[in-house]
Amino acid sequence: MSKALNVKLYRSNLSIVEDGAASSVQAASEAGGGVLRCFPSFVGRKFCLPGKNLELVDEDYFPEGRSGWAIDERWNGSAILADTGNGIHGEGLCHFHHPDGQLIPMDSAVHGAPDFMVGPLYRTLNGTGFYNKEFDNLYPLGHHMHPFKPEAYNFNPWRNKRYKNDWHTSVGLMEYVTEDMMAGFVRDFIAGKDNHIRSHARNLLIRMGTGFFTPTRILHGPAAVNTEEPQRDRDDFRFYQSHVLCPEGEVFLGQDLLFRHLPEGLEGEDRVQRLVSDIDMARNKDPFIVEKHLLMPVVDKEASQGGFHDEWRVYGKPNGDELFSLRQFELAPGAETVLTGPAALCIIHFSHGQGTIGKHKVEVKSGIRLGEPLDDEFVIPYGAAKTAGAIKLKNTSATEPLVGTRCWGPEAWGHKMPKAPFETWPR
């Protein structure tokens, strides 16, 4: 008998078992017809306000009250923890349901059964290499960058039913911005002054049903829309915009968000210059940065038949490396299909409808309570994808489509993945 941990997920009554994860996760996959059902993982930040498209009840977006941290993210298929400082056990980490009613932490499953969960790439990645995240903020996020983590976005209308705000995402910098100007922006931030850096950025007009890729060291400030974000398995970021707008007015973000992921011991002008050098100025000032990284949908005509529509939303290989990808699908009312894909770990998240996948029920709900198990997120491990090769998907509604996304990590598709504009644009 496996021993449960003496701790539980936030507001959940389900027991967590780490030991024996290798055999437990394989048993759970077999019982689910090759599919693992995930417990929802909501994530809160102290500097954000929820856009309320994650379908929680209103009061649960502020678990510790209006003066505390607020939930504006949901992480799908993550084998890492969120770096929030909230002190919540397992925040960001995916957990799988075992048929016996226990939860299996995904990190224990991945490191305990690497060949089954990830396959040969585990030896290179020492993990899964990726996860998928929903980000849902009430106001446009401040101009920031990720020092180590590339990410991408899928703008899904099914996850933006409450959308009423800004449609523009700020990207990069105008050509006239110099390193001296950047140093001035940084000094103003350190001094607590409003540096207005977002006014020196280019802007992407959001179109639902498209995608966008953001490399590391590129400044960006996402619009106030819900985004599905496949990304590398890290939680690093650094803000360069000092103030953001929120319902109460303009708010100073605080220097801690500027100094994240800096080497210890840097002070004064040395710190300023390091913050400037960490920005890829040449790529940020590219006048075609938007056009190169905007991803228009690419329909898979071979897969799209019999009431099933499947299209690429995130694709491409930056610098020749396949980092992650995402496809969105819709299955017509009453239709069924077989999901086929590469032999690779796959994260599936449903955004509308009801049905079945493998041996699991699928249901997308609203009015969710924290700690409530759901039936809208699943993982197909490498072992099941390789041996089974196909998973049956059925829409049990007579009137509504069944809508979801499938997300893969490094080196899943190879030559079958479409090329992104940043791969074909002349240098």
Coordinates of C-alpha atoms in Angstrom, one line a residue:
M1 CA 0.0 0.0 0.0
S2 CA 1.4 3.4 -1.1
K3 CA 1.7 6.0 1.7
A4 CA -0.1 9.3 1.0
L5 CA 1.7 12.5 1.6
N6 CA 0.8 14.5 4.7
V7 CA -0.3 17.4 2.6
K8 CA -3.0 18.1 0.0
L9 CA -3.5 20.4 -2.9
Y10 CA -5.1 23.8 -2.2
R11 CA -8.8 23.2 -1.2
S12 CA -8.6 19.5 -2.4
N13 CA -9.6 16.5 -0.3
L14 CA -7.8 14.0 -2.5
S15 CA -4.7 12.2 -1.2
I16 CA -1.3 12.6 -3.0
V17 CA 1.0 9.6 -3.5
E18 CA 4.5 10.0 -4.8
D19 CA 6.1 6.6 -4.1
G20 CA 5.4 3.9 -6.7
A21 CA 4.6 6.6 -9.3
A22 CA 6.2 4.5 -12.1
S23 CA 3.7 1.6 -11.8
S24 CA 0.8 3.9 -10.7
V25 CA 0.9 6.1 -13.7
Q26 CA 1.1 3.2 -16.1
A27 CA -1.9 1.6 -14.3
A28 CA -3.8 4.9 -14.5
S29 CA -3.0 5.2 -18.2
E30 CA -4.1 1.7 -19.0
A31 CA -7.4 2.2 -17.0
G32 CA -8.0 5.4 -19.1
G33 CA -7.5 3.7 -22.5
G34 CA -4.0 5.3 -22.9
V35 CA -5.1 8.7 -21.4
L36 CA -4.3 10.2 -18.1
R37 CA -6.9 12.5 -16.5
C38 CA -5.4 15.7 -14.8
F39 CA -6.5 17.5 -11.7
P40 CA -6.7 21.3 -12.5
S41 CA -3.8 23.4 -11.5
F42 CA -4.6 27.1 -11.0
V43 CA -1.8 29.6 -10.4
G44 CA -1.9 33.1 -8.8
R45 CA 0.3 36.1 -9.1
K46 CA 0.6 39.1 -6.8
F47 CA 0.9 41.6 -9.6
C48 CA -2.1 40.5 -11.7
L49 CA -5.8 40.8 -11.8
P50 CA -8.0 38.0 -13.2
G51 CA -9.8 38.4 -16.5
K52 CA -12.3 35.7 -15.3
N53 CA -12.2 33.6 -18.4
L54 CA -10.9 30.5 -16.5
E55 CA -14.5 29.7 -15.4
L56 CA -14.0 29.9 -11.7
V57 CA -16.7 31.3 -9.5
D58 CA -15.9 35.0 -8.9
E59 CA -14.8 34.7 -5.2
D60 CA -12.4 31.9 -6.0
Y61 CA -10.2 34.2 -8.2
F62 CA -9.1 35.8 -4.9
P63 CA -8.4 32.9 -2.6
E64 CA -6.8 35.0 0.1
G65 CA -9.1 38.0 -0.3
R66 CA -8.9 41.1 -2.5
S67 CA -5.6 42.2 -0.9
G68 CA -3.9 39.0 -1.6
W69 CA -2.7 37.1 -4.7
A70 CA -5.2 36.5 -7.5
I71 CA -5.6 33.7 -10.0
D72 CA -5.1 34.5 -13.6
E73 CA -3.4 31.3 -14.9
R74 CA -4.1 27.7 -15.3
W75 CA -1.2 25.3 -16.0
N76 CA -1.8 22.2 -18.1
G77 CA 0.4 19.2 -18.1
S78 CA 3.2 20.8 -16.1
A79 CA 5.9 18.8 -14.4
I80 CA 7.4 21.9 -12.7
L81 CA 6.2 24.3 -10.0
A82 CA 5.2 27.9 -10.5
D83 CA 7.6 30.5 -9.0
T84 CA 5.0 32.7 -7.3
G85 CA 6.0 32.9 -3.7
N86 CA 2.4 32.1 -2.6
G87 CA 3.5 29.2 -0.5
I88 CA 0.8 26.8 -2.0
H89 CA 1.8 23.2 -2.1
G90 CA 2.1 21.9 -5.7
E91 CA 1.2 25.2 -7.3
G92 CA 1.5 24.8 -11.1
L93 CA 2.3 21.1 -10.9
C94 CA 0.0 18.7 -12.7
H95 CA -1.4 15.7 -10.8
F96 CA -3.0 12.6 -12.4
H97 CA -6.0 10.8 -11.1
H98 CA -5.4 7.1 -10.2
P99 CA -8.4 4.7 -10.4
D100 CA -8.1 4.2 -6.6
G101 CA -8.9 7.8 -6.0
Q102 CA -5.4 9.1 -5.3
L103 CA -3.4 11.8 -7.1
I104 CA 0.0 11.1 -8.7
P105 CA 2.3 14.2 -9.1
M106 CA 3.4 14.6 -12.7
D107 CA 7.1 15.3 -11.7
S108 CA 7.2 12.0 -9.7
A109 CA 5.7 10.2 -12.7
V110 CA 8.1 11.8 -15.2
H111 CA 11.2 11.1 -13.2
G112 CA 10.0 7.7 -11.9
A113 CA 8.9 6.4 -15.3
P114 CA 10.8 8.5 -17.9
D115 CA 10.7 6.0 -20.7
F116 CA 6.9 5.7 -20.4
M117 CA 6.1 9.4 -19.9
V118 CA 8.7 11.1 -22.1
G119 CA 10.6 8.5 -24.0
P120 CA 14.2 8.8 -25.3
L121 CA 14.2 12.6 -25.1
Y122 CA 14.2 12.5 -21.3
R123 CA 17.9 11.8 -21.4
T124 CA 18.4 15.2 -23.0
L125 CA 15.7 17.1 -21.3
N126 CA 15.8 15.6 -17.8
G127 CA 12.0 16.4 -17.8
T128 CA 9.3 17.0 -20.4
G129 CA 10.8 20.1 -21.9
F130 CA 7.5 21.9 -22.1
Y131 CA 4.0 22.6 -20.7
N132 CA 0.9 24.5 -21.7
K133 CA -0.6 27.4 -19.8
E134 CA -3.6 29.6 -19.9
F135 CA -2.9 33.2 -19.1
D136 CA -6.0 35.4 -18.4
N137 CA -5.3 38.9 -17.2
L138 CA -7.8 41.8 -16.8
Y139 CA -5.5 44.5 -18.2
P140 CA -2.6 44.5 -20.7
L141 CA 0.4 43.1 -19.0
G142 CA 3.5 45.2 -18.6
H143 CA 6.4 45.0 -21.2
H144 CA 8.6 42.2 -20.0
M145 CA 10.8 39.4 -21.4
H146 CA 11.8 35.9 -20.6
P147 CA 15.6 35.4 -20.2
F148 CA 15.6 31.7 -20.8
K149 CA 12.0 30.6 -21.8
P150 CA 10.6 30.9 -25.3
E151 CA 6.8 30.8 -25.4
A152 CA 3.9 31.1 -27.9
Y153 CA 0.2 32.0 -27.9
N154 CA -3.0 30.6 -29.3
F155 CA -5.8 33.2 -29.3
N156 CA -8.8 30.9 -28.8
P157 CA -12.3 32.5 -29.0
W158 CA -13.8 29.7 -27.0
R159 CA -11.7 30.9 -24.0
N160 CA -12.6 34.6 -24.5
K161 CA -16.3 34.7 -24.0
R162 CA -16.0 37.5 -21.4
Y163 CA -13.6 39.5 -23.4
K164 CA -14.2 43.3 -23.3
N165 CA -10.7 44.9 -23.2
D166 CA -7.7 45.9 -25.2
W167 CA -7.0 44.0 -28.4
H168 CA -3.4 45.0 -28.7
T169 CA -0.2 43.2 -27.6
S170 CA 3.0 45.3 -27.4
V171 CA 6.0 43.7 -29.0
G172 CA 9.7 44.7 -29.2
L173 CA 10.9 48.3 -29.6
M174 CA 10.8 51.0 -32.2
E175 CA 14.0 51.4 -34.3
Y176 CA 14.9 54.7 -32.7
V177 CA 15.3 53.2 -29.2
T178 CA 19.0 53.1 -28.3
E179 CA 20.9 51.3 -25.5
D180 CA 21.2 54.6 -23.8
M181 CA 17.5 55.1 -23.9
M182 CA 17.0 51.6 -22.5
A183 CA 19.4 52.4 -19.7
G184 CA 17.3 55.4 -19.0
F185 CA 14.1 53.3 -18.9
V186 CA 15.9 51.0 -16.4
R187 CA 17.1 53.9 -14.2
D188 CA 13.6 55.4 -14.1
F189 CA 12.2 52.0 -13.0
I190 CA 14.8 51.7 -10.2
A191 CA 13.9 55.2 -9.1
G192 CA 10.2 54.4 -9.0
K193 CA 9.4 56.7 -11.9
D194 CA 7.0 55.8 -14.8
N195 CA 9.3 54.8 -17.6
H196 CA 6.5 54.6 -20.3
I197 CA 8.4 51.9 -22.1
R198 CA 5.3 50.4 -23.7
S199 CA 4.8 53.6 -25.7
H200 CA 8.0 52.8 -27.5
A201 CA 6.9 49.3 -28.7
R202 CA 5.3 48.0 -31.8
N203 CA 1.8 46.6 -31.5
L204 CA 0.1 43.4 -32.7
L205 CA -3.7 43.7 -33.3
I206 CA -5.0 40.4 -31.9
R207 CA -7.0 38.2 -34.2
M208 CA -8.8 35.3 -32.6
G209 CA -7.9 32.0 -34.3
T210 CA -4.3 32.9 -34.8
G211 CA -1.0 32.3 -33.0
F212 CA 2.2 34.1 -32.1
F213 CA 5.7 33.1 -31.2
T214 CA 7.9 35.0 -28.7
P215 CA 11.6 34.1 -28.5
T216 CA 13.7 34.7 -25.4
R217 CA 14.9 38.2 -24.6
I218 CA 12.1 39.8 -26.6
L219 CA 10.1 42.5 -24.8
H220 CA 6.3 42.0 -25.0
G221 CA 3.2 43.0 -23.1
P222 CA 0.3 40.7 -23.8
A223 CA -3.2 42.2 -24.4
A224 CA -6.0 41.6 -22.0
V225 CA -7.2 38.4 -23.6
N226 CA -7.1 34.8 -22.6
T227 CA -4.1 33.1 -24.3
E228 CA -3.1 29.4 -24.4
E229 CA 0.7 29.4 -24.2
P230 CA 2.8 26.4 -25.0
Q231 CA 6.3 27.1 -23.6
R232 CA 9.5 25.6 -22.3
D233 CA 9.4 24.1 -18.8
R234 CA 10.6 27.2 -16.8
D235 CA 8.8 30.0 -15.0
D236 CA 11.2 32.9 -15.6
F237 CA 10.4 36.5 -16.5
R238 CA 11.6 40.0 -15.9
F239 CA 9.6 43.2 -16.2
Y240 CA 11.0 46.3 -17.8
Q241 CA 7.8 48.4 -17.6
S242 CA 7.6 50.1 -14.3
H243 CA 3.9 50.9 -14.1
V244 CA 0.7 49.2 -15.3
L245 CA -2.9 50.3 -15.5
C246 CA -5.5 48.5 -13.4
P247 CA -9.1 49.5 -12.3
E248 CA -7.7 51.6 -9.4
G249 CA -5.4 53.5 -11.7
E250 CA -1.7 53.3 -12.4
V251 CA 0.3 51.0 -10.2
F252 CA 4.1 50.7 -9.7
L253 CA 5.1 47.0 -10.2
G254 CA 8.1 47.1 -7.8
Q255 CA 11.8 46.6 -8.3
D256 CA 11.8 42.9 -7.5
L257 CA 10.2 42.2 -10.9
L258 CA 13.0 44.1 -12.6
F259 CA 15.8 42.3 -10.7
R260 CA 14.7 38.7 -11.3
H261 CA 17.2 36.2 -12.6
L262 CA 20.2 38.6 -12.2
P263 CA 23.6 37.4 -10.9
E264 CA 24.2 38.2 -7.3
G265 CA 26.4 41.1 -6.4
L266 CA 25.4 43.5 -9.2
E267 CA 24.8 47.0 -8.0
G268 CA 24.5 50.5 -9.4
E269 CA 25.5 51.1 -13.0
D270 CA 26.8 47.5 -13.4
R271 CA 23.3 46.3 -12.7
V272 CA 21.8 48.8 -15.1
Q273 CA 24.1 47.8 -17.9
R274 CA 23.5 44.0 -17.3
L275 CA 19.7 44.7 -17.5
V276 CA 20.2 46.4 -20.9
S277 CA 22.5 43.8 -22.3
D278 CA 20.1 41.0 -21.5
I279 CA 17.7 42.5 -24.0
D280 CA 18.3 41.4 -27.6
M281 CA 18.2 44.9 -29.0
A282 CA 18.7 43.9 -32.7
R283 CA 15.7 41.5 -32.7
N284 CA 13.6 43.8 -30.6
K285 CA 14.1 46.7 -33.1
D286 CA 13.3 44.5 -36.2
P287 CA 10.7 46.6 -38.0
F288 CA 9.0 43.3 -39.1
I289 CA 9.0 41.6 -35.7
V290 CA 5.2 41.2 -35.8
E291 CA 5.0 39.9 -39.3
K292 CA 7.8 37.3 -38.7
H293 CA 6.2 35.9 -35.5
L294 CA 2.5 36.0 -36.3
L295 CA 1.3 32.4 -36.9
M296 CA -1.8 32.1 -39.2
P297 CA -3.8 28.9 -38.8
V298 CA -2.8 25.9 -41.1
V299 CA -5.5 23.3 -41.6
D300 CA -4.5 19.7 -41.6
K301 CA -6.6 18.6 -44.6
E302 CA -5.8 14.9 -44.2
A303 CA -7.0 14.9 -40.6
S304 CA -10.0 17.2 -41.1
Q305 CA -12.8 15.0 -42.3
G306 CA -16.0 13.3 -41.0
G307 CA -17.0 16.3 -38.8
F308 CA -13.4 16.7 -37.4
H309 CA -11.6 20.0 -38.1
D310 CA -7.9 20.1 -37.0
E311 CA -5.5 23.0 -37.5
W312 CA -2.0 24.2 -36.5
R313 CA -2.0 27.3 -34.3
V314 CA 1.6 27.2 -32.9
Y315 CA 4.3 25.8 -35.1
G316 CA 7.8 26.4 -36.5
K317 CA 11.4 25.7 -35.5
P318 CA 13.3 28.8 -34.2
N319 CA 17.0 28.4 -34.9
G320 CA 16.2 25.0 -36.3
D321 CA 15.0 23.5 -33.1
E322 CA 11.4 22.2 -32.6
L323 CA 10.6 23.4 -29.1
F324 CA 6.8 23.0 -28.9
S325 CA 3.6 23.0 -31.0
L326 CA -0.1 23.3 -30.6
R327 CA -3.1 22.3 -32.7
Q328 CA -6.7 23.2 -32.1
F329 CA -9.6 21.0 -33.1
E330 CA -13.4 21.0 -33.3
L331 CA -15.5 17.8 -33.5
A332 CA -19.1 18.3 -34.8
P333 CA -22.1 17.3 -32.7
G334 CA -22.6 13.5 -32.5
A335 CA -19.4 12.8 -34.4
E336 CA -16.4 10.7 -33.4
T337 CA -12.9 10.4 -34.6
V338 CA -9.5 8.8 -33.8
L339 CA -6.8 11.2 -32.6
T340 CA -3.5 10.3 -34.2
G341 CA -0.2 12.0 -33.7
P342 CA 3.5 11.5 -33.2
A343 CA 4.9 9.1 -30.6
A344 CA 5.4 11.9 -28.0
L345 CA 3.9 13.2 -24.8
C346 CA 0.7 15.2 -25.6
I347 CA -1.3 17.6 -23.4
I348 CA -5.0 17.9 -24.3
H349 CA -7.2 20.7 -22.9
F350 CA -10.8 21.1 -23.8
S351 CA -12.4 24.5 -24.1
H352 CA -16.0 23.7 -25.0
G353 CA -18.5 20.8 -25.1
Q354 CA -18.8 17.3 -23.8
G355 CA -17.9 13.9 -24.9
T356 CA -15.5 11.0 -24.2
I357 CA -11.7 10.5 -24.8
G358 CA -10.3 7.0 -24.4
K359 CA -12.2 5.7 -21.4
H360 CA -12.7 9.1 -19.8
K361 CA -15.7 11.5 -19.8
V362 CA -15.1 15.0 -21.2
E363 CA -17.0 17.9 -19.8
V364 CA -16.2 21.7 -19.9
K365 CA -17.8 23.5 -17.0
S366 CA -18.3 27.0 -15.7
G367 CA -18.7 28.0 -12.1
I368 CA -15.7 25.9 -11.0
R369 CA -14.6 25.9 -7.4
L370 CA -11.0 25.6 -6.3
G371 CA -10.2 22.1 -5.3
E372 CA -12.9 20.6 -7.6
P373 CA -11.8 17.7 -9.9
L374 CA -12.6 18.4 -13.6
D375 CA -12.9 16.4 -16.8
D376 CA -11.4 18.8 -19.3
E377 CA -7.6 18.2 -19.2
F378 CA -5.7 15.1 -20.1
V379 CA -2.2 13.8 -20.9
I380 CA -1.3 11.0 -23.4
P381 CA 2.2 9.8 -22.3
Y382 CA 4.8 8.8 -24.7
G383 CA 4.4 5.0 -24.0
A384 CA 0.7 5.1 -24.8
A385 CA 1.2 7.3 -27.9
K386 CA 3.8 4.9 -29.2
T387 CA 2.0 1.6 -28.5
A388 CA -1.7 2.6 -29.0
G389 CA -1.0 5.2 -31.6
A390 CA -4.6 6.4 -31.7
I391 CA -7.1 7.6 -29.1
K392 CA -10.9 7.6 -29.8
L393 CA -12.6 10.9 -29.3
K394 CA -16.4 11.3 -29.3
N395 CA -18.8 14.3 -29.1
T396 CA -21.8 13.2 -27.1
S397 CA -23.7 16.5 -27.6
A398 CA -26.4 16.7 -30.3
T399 CA -26.1 20.4 -30.7
E400 CA -22.6 21.8 -29.6
P401 CA -19.1 21.2 -31.0
L402 CA -16.4 19.6 -28.9
V403 CA -13.4 22.0 -28.9
G404 CA -9.9 21.4 -27.6
T405 CA -6.2 21.8 -28.2
R406 CA -3.3 19.3 -28.4
C407 CA 0.1 20.4 -27.3
W408 CA 3.5 18.7 -27.9
G409 CA 7.0 19.4 -26.8
P410 CA 10.5 19.1 -28.4
E411 CA 11.1 17.1 -31.5
A412 CA 7.6 15.6 -31.8
W413 CA 6.7 16.3 -35.4
G414 CA 9.9 16.7 -37.4
H415 CA 9.5 17.5 -41.1
K416 CA 5.7 17.2 -40.8
M417 CA 5.5 20.5 -39.0
P418 CA 4.7 23.6 -41.1
K419 CA 7.3 26.3 -41.4
A420 CA 6.7 29.5 -39.5
P421 CA 7.2 33.0 -41.1
F422 CA 10.4 33.5 -39.0
E423 CA 11.9 30.5 -40.7
T424 CA 11.1 31.6 -44.3
W425 CA 11.5 35.4 -44.0
P426 CA 14.7 36.6 -45.8
R427 CA 17.5 37.5 -43.4

